[in-house]
Amino acid sequence: MYLVVGLGNPGKKYSGNRHNVGFMAVDRLRDERAMPDWKEKFSGVFTRGSGFGDDLMLLKPMTYMNISGDSVQPAAAFVKVEPARVIVLHDELDLAYGDVRLKQGGGHAGHNGLRSIIQRLGTPDFLRVRIGIGRPPPDFRGDVADFVLSDFDASERAELPDVLGRVISAIQAVVEKGFASAQNTVNTRK
């Protein structure tokens, strides 16, 4: 079994935010795999089903981003999934918009959702699907927090279905081929 966690903030106010791209990706995965409706548990919502030849549990923490670990850790403990089988989908400022990369372990790079998960799991050694949102453009008024909490613009929204499709393909590669092989495939620039 894999625990696939989409990071975001709950509520309509945040639904189109760059910071919620993890929620968007896990919603799409649930829809594509025709999994049951979300159920409340683990300070979040979850569903379970099969996908890519393995059992999958999908989780959206409803704790707000900064304390996502308060949802992820109890869910991982409940289904007895080790960190190497936890896949966290999150926005990444340090990747250009639309880039999708796999990573295992490492620091949190200032991402408070990752920081919380590292603290609660007691290790950084979970899997990550990094979804590039890019840095704020030079004419952006506000700081980085304002940028990640802003909605995707029209051109980004037009590309978003393709980006989310690549996220799903990355998850599929991890589940079917293992992390090392998937990383070689996904992270190789075309």
Tab-separated table of C-alpha atoms in Angstrom:
chain	number	residue	atom	x	y	z
A	1	MET	CA	0.000	0.000	0.000
A	2	TYR	CA	1.002	3.575	-0.700
A	3	LEU	CA	-0.286	6.609	1.196
A	4	VAL	CA	-0.613	9.432	-1.340
A	5	VAL	CA	-0.973	12.822	0.361
A	6	GLY	CA	-2.037	15.965	-1.480
A	7	LEU	CA	-1.084	19.139	0.384
A	8	GLY	CA	-3.282	22.224	0.442
A	9	ASN	CA	-5.553	24.348	2.582
A	10	PRO	CA	-9.233	23.529	3.140
A	11	GLY	CA	-12.026	25.825	2.054
A	12	LYS	CA	-13.328	27.498	-1.077
A	13	LYS	CA	-11.157	30.584	-0.447
A	14	TYR	CA	-8.011	28.533	-1.162
A	15	SER	CA	-9.283	26.077	-3.779
A	16	GLY	CA	-7.632	27.740	-6.814
A	17	ASN	CA	-4.402	28.717	-5.033
A	18	ARG	CA	-0.984	27.612	-6.232
A	19	HIS	CA	-0.415	26.232	-2.715
A	20	ASN	CA	-3.350	23.838	-3.290
A	21	VAL	CA	-1.966	22.065	-6.346
A	22	GLY	CA	-1.411	18.961	-4.176
A	23	PHE	CA	-5.141	18.851	-3.383
A	24	MET	CA	-5.912	19.289	-7.090
A	25	ALA	CA	-3.636	16.390	-8.042
A	26	VAL	CA	-4.999	13.964	-5.456
A	27	ASP	CA	-8.578	14.912	-6.444
A	28	ARG	CA	-7.748	14.074	-10.047
A	29	LEU	CA	-6.163	10.764	-9.029
A	30	ARG	CA	-9.311	9.842	-7.057
A	31	ASP	CA	-11.492	10.697	-10.049
A	32	GLU	CA	-9.337	8.824	-12.570
A	33	ARG	CA	-9.141	5.687	-10.407
A	34	ALA	CA	-12.917	5.901	-9.643
A	35	MET	CA	-12.270	5.633	-5.907
A	36	PRO	CA	-15.054	6.018	-3.339
A	37	ASP	CA	-16.095	9.416	-1.980
A	38	TRP	CA	-13.917	11.114	0.629
A	39	LYS	CA	-14.483	10.151	4.282
A	40	GLU	CA	-13.445	12.203	7.308
A	41	LYS	CA	-10.696	10.825	9.539
A	42	PHE	CA	-7.112	11.628	10.560
A	43	SER	CA	-7.904	15.386	10.712
A	44	GLY	CA	-8.467	15.148	6.993
A	45	VAL	CA	-10.395	13.353	4.307
A	46	PHE	CA	-9.306	10.053	2.792
A	47	THR	CA	-10.334	7.354	0.394
A	48	ARG	CA	-8.939	3.951	-0.470
A	49	GLY	CA	-8.853	1.899	-3.609
A	50	SER	CA	-6.540	0.234	-6.045
A	51	GLY	CA	-4.342	1.853	-8.594
A	52	PHE	CA	-1.404	0.879	-10.753
A	53	GLY	CA	-1.295	-2.654	-9.348
A	54	ASP	CA	-1.243	-1.752	-5.635
A	55	ASP	CA	-3.527	-0.513	-2.887
A	56	LEU	CA	-3.664	3.257	-2.526
A	57	MET	CA	-4.906	5.424	0.296
A	58	LEU	CA	-5.381	9.057	-0.698
A	59	LEU	CA	-5.335	11.764	1.981
A	60	LYS	CA	-6.048	15.487	2.014
A	61	PRO	CA	-5.129	16.981	5.409
A	62	MET	CA	-7.793	19.455	6.565
A	63	THR	CA	-5.457	20.904	9.203
A	64	TYR	CA	-4.210	23.774	7.029
A	65	MET	CA	-0.835	23.498	5.371
A	66	ASN	CA	1.376	24.445	8.323
A	67	ILE	CA	0.318	21.452	10.430
A	68	SER	CA	-0.198	18.832	7.707
A	69	GLY	CA	1.876	16.357	9.711
A	70	ASP	CA	-0.916	16.215	12.306
A	71	SER	CA	-2.964	14.416	9.646
A	72	VAL	CA	-0.250	12.484	7.784
A	73	GLN	CA	1.382	10.810	10.798
A	74	PRO	CA	-1.806	9.275	12.260
A	75	ALA	CA	-2.914	8.083	8.808
A	76	ALA	CA	0.481	6.467	8.097
A	77	ALA	CA	0.479	4.817	11.535
A	78	PHE	CA	-3.080	3.532	11.107
A	79	VAL	CA	-2.361	1.797	7.787
A	80	LYS	CA	1.169	0.810	8.905
A	81	VAL	CA	2.901	2.453	5.953
A	82	GLU	CA	6.603	3.215	6.286
A	83	PRO	CA	7.868	6.633	5.073
A	84	ALA	CA	9.292	5.081	1.867
A	85	ARG	CA	5.668	4.370	0.843
A	86	VAL	CA	4.313	7.827	1.689
A	87	ILE	CA	4.098	10.018	-1.434
A	88	VAL	CA	3.522	13.729	-0.734
A	89	LEU	CA	2.296	15.942	-3.602
A	90	HIS	CA	3.246	19.578	-3.040
A	91	ASP	CA	3.840	22.924	-4.703
A	92	GLU	CA	7.466	23.850	-5.369
A	93	LEU	CA	8.674	27.431	-5.808
A	94	ASP	CA	12.120	26.313	-6.954
A	95	LEU	CA	10.790	24.607	-10.085
A	96	ALA	CA	9.437	26.414	-13.124
A	97	TYR	CA	5.674	26.336	-13.505
A	98	GLY	CA	4.592	22.943	-14.784
A	99	ASP	CA	7.800	21.034	-14.026
A	100	VAL	CA	7.177	17.790	-12.111
A	101	ARG	CA	10.044	16.121	-10.249
A	102	LEU	CA	10.432	13.221	-7.843
A	103	LYS	CA	12.543	13.376	-4.720
A	104	GLN	CA	13.093	11.202	-1.671
A	105	GLY	CA	14.102	12.761	1.606
A	106	GLY	CA	15.914	16.048	2.003
A	107	GLY	CA	14.945	19.231	3.767
A	108	HIS	CA	11.766	21.256	3.648
A	109	ALA	CA	13.173	24.283	1.760
A	110	GLY	CA	10.933	26.588	3.786
A	111	HIS	CA	7.746	24.679	2.873
A	112	ASN	CA	5.811	24.557	6.135
A	113	GLY	CA	3.700	21.570	5.095
A	114	LEU	CA	6.844	19.506	4.503
A	115	ARG	CA	8.386	20.830	7.727
A	116	SER	CA	5.354	19.621	9.691
A	117	ILE	CA	5.371	16.180	8.050
A	118	ILE	CA	9.103	15.758	8.728
A	119	GLN	CA	8.563	16.694	12.383
A	120	ARG	CA	5.598	14.370	12.882
A	121	LEU	CA	6.999	11.371	10.969
A	122	GLY	CA	10.376	11.871	12.645
A	123	THR	CA	12.160	11.540	9.303
A	124	PRO	CA	12.456	13.377	5.988
A	125	ASP	CA	12.704	10.081	4.094
A	126	PHE	CA	9.264	10.056	2.481
A	127	LEU	CA	8.698	10.404	-1.257
A	128	ARG	CA	7.775	13.727	-2.814
A	129	VAL	CA	6.207	14.746	-6.084
A	130	ARG	CA	7.353	18.340	-6.479
A	131	ILE	CA	4.964	20.345	-8.639
A	132	GLY	CA	6.572	23.501	-10.006
A	133	ILE	CA	4.714	26.769	-9.459
A	134	GLY	CA	7.717	28.999	-10.173
A	135	ARG	CA	8.760	32.141	-8.367
A	136	PRO	CA	6.700	35.344	-8.287
A	137	PRO	CA	7.193	37.416	-11.447
A	138	PRO	CA	9.134	40.698	-11.063
A	139	ASP	CA	5.933	42.766	-11.201
A	140	PHE	CA	4.190	40.724	-8.471
A	141	ARG	CA	3.068	42.925	-5.582
A	142	GLY	CA	3.515	41.103	-2.296
A	143	ASP	CA	5.802	38.530	-0.763
A	144	VAL	CA	6.277	34.832	-1.501
A	145	ALA	CA	3.461	33.840	0.889
A	146	ASP	CA	1.072	36.106	-1.034
A	147	PHE	CA	2.186	34.459	-4.278
A	148	VAL	CA	1.650	30.851	-3.165
A	149	LEU	CA	-1.760	31.823	-1.746
A	150	SER	CA	-2.811	33.472	-5.014
A	151	ASP	CA	-4.777	31.683	-7.726
A	152	PHE	CA	-3.218	30.365	-10.900
A	153	ASP	CA	-3.567	32.879	-13.736
A	154	ALA	CA	-5.553	32.110	-16.905
A	155	SER	CA	-2.605	30.753	-18.913
A	156	GLU	CA	-1.494	28.558	-15.982
A	157	ARG	CA	-5.055	27.241	-15.524
A	158	ALA	CA	-5.115	26.306	-19.220
A	159	GLU	CA	-1.959	24.184	-18.738
A	160	LEU	CA	-2.998	22.744	-15.363
A	161	PRO	CA	-4.758	19.601	-16.689
A	162	ASP	CA	-1.531	18.577	-18.470
A	163	VAL	CA	0.553	19.306	-15.347
A	164	LEU	CA	-1.783	17.225	-13.166
A	165	GLY	CA	-1.634	14.440	-15.747
A	166	ARG	CA	2.159	14.376	-15.391
A	167	VAL	CA	1.789	14.203	-11.591
A	168	ILE	CA	-0.462	11.141	-11.969
A	169	SER	CA	2.051	9.587	-14.389
A	170	ALA	CA	4.828	10.170	-11.832
A	171	ILE	CA	2.806	8.419	-9.114
A	172	GLN	CA	2.075	5.553	-11.501
A	173	ALA	CA	5.786	5.210	-12.292
A	174	VAL	CA	6.676	5.054	-8.570
A	175	VAL	CA	4.051	2.405	-7.832
A	176	GLU	CA	4.744	0.260	-10.903
A	177	LYS	CA	8.527	0.569	-11.298
A	178	GLY	CA	9.831	1.593	-7.885
A	179	PHE	CA	11.184	4.960	-6.854
A	180	ALA	CA	14.692	4.830	-8.374
A	181	SER	CA	13.479	3.832	-11.823
A	182	ALA	CA	10.597	6.308	-11.669
A	183	GLN	CA	12.940	9.125	-10.646
A	184	ASN	CA	15.213	8.401	-13.616
A	185	THR	CA	12.240	8.570	-15.979
A	186	VAL	CA	10.359	11.513	-14.472
A	187	ASN	CA	13.341	13.735	-13.695
A	188	THR	CA	14.987	13.351	-17.112
A	189	ARG	CA	14.340	16.511	-19.069
A	190	LYS	CA	12.874	15.902	-22.489
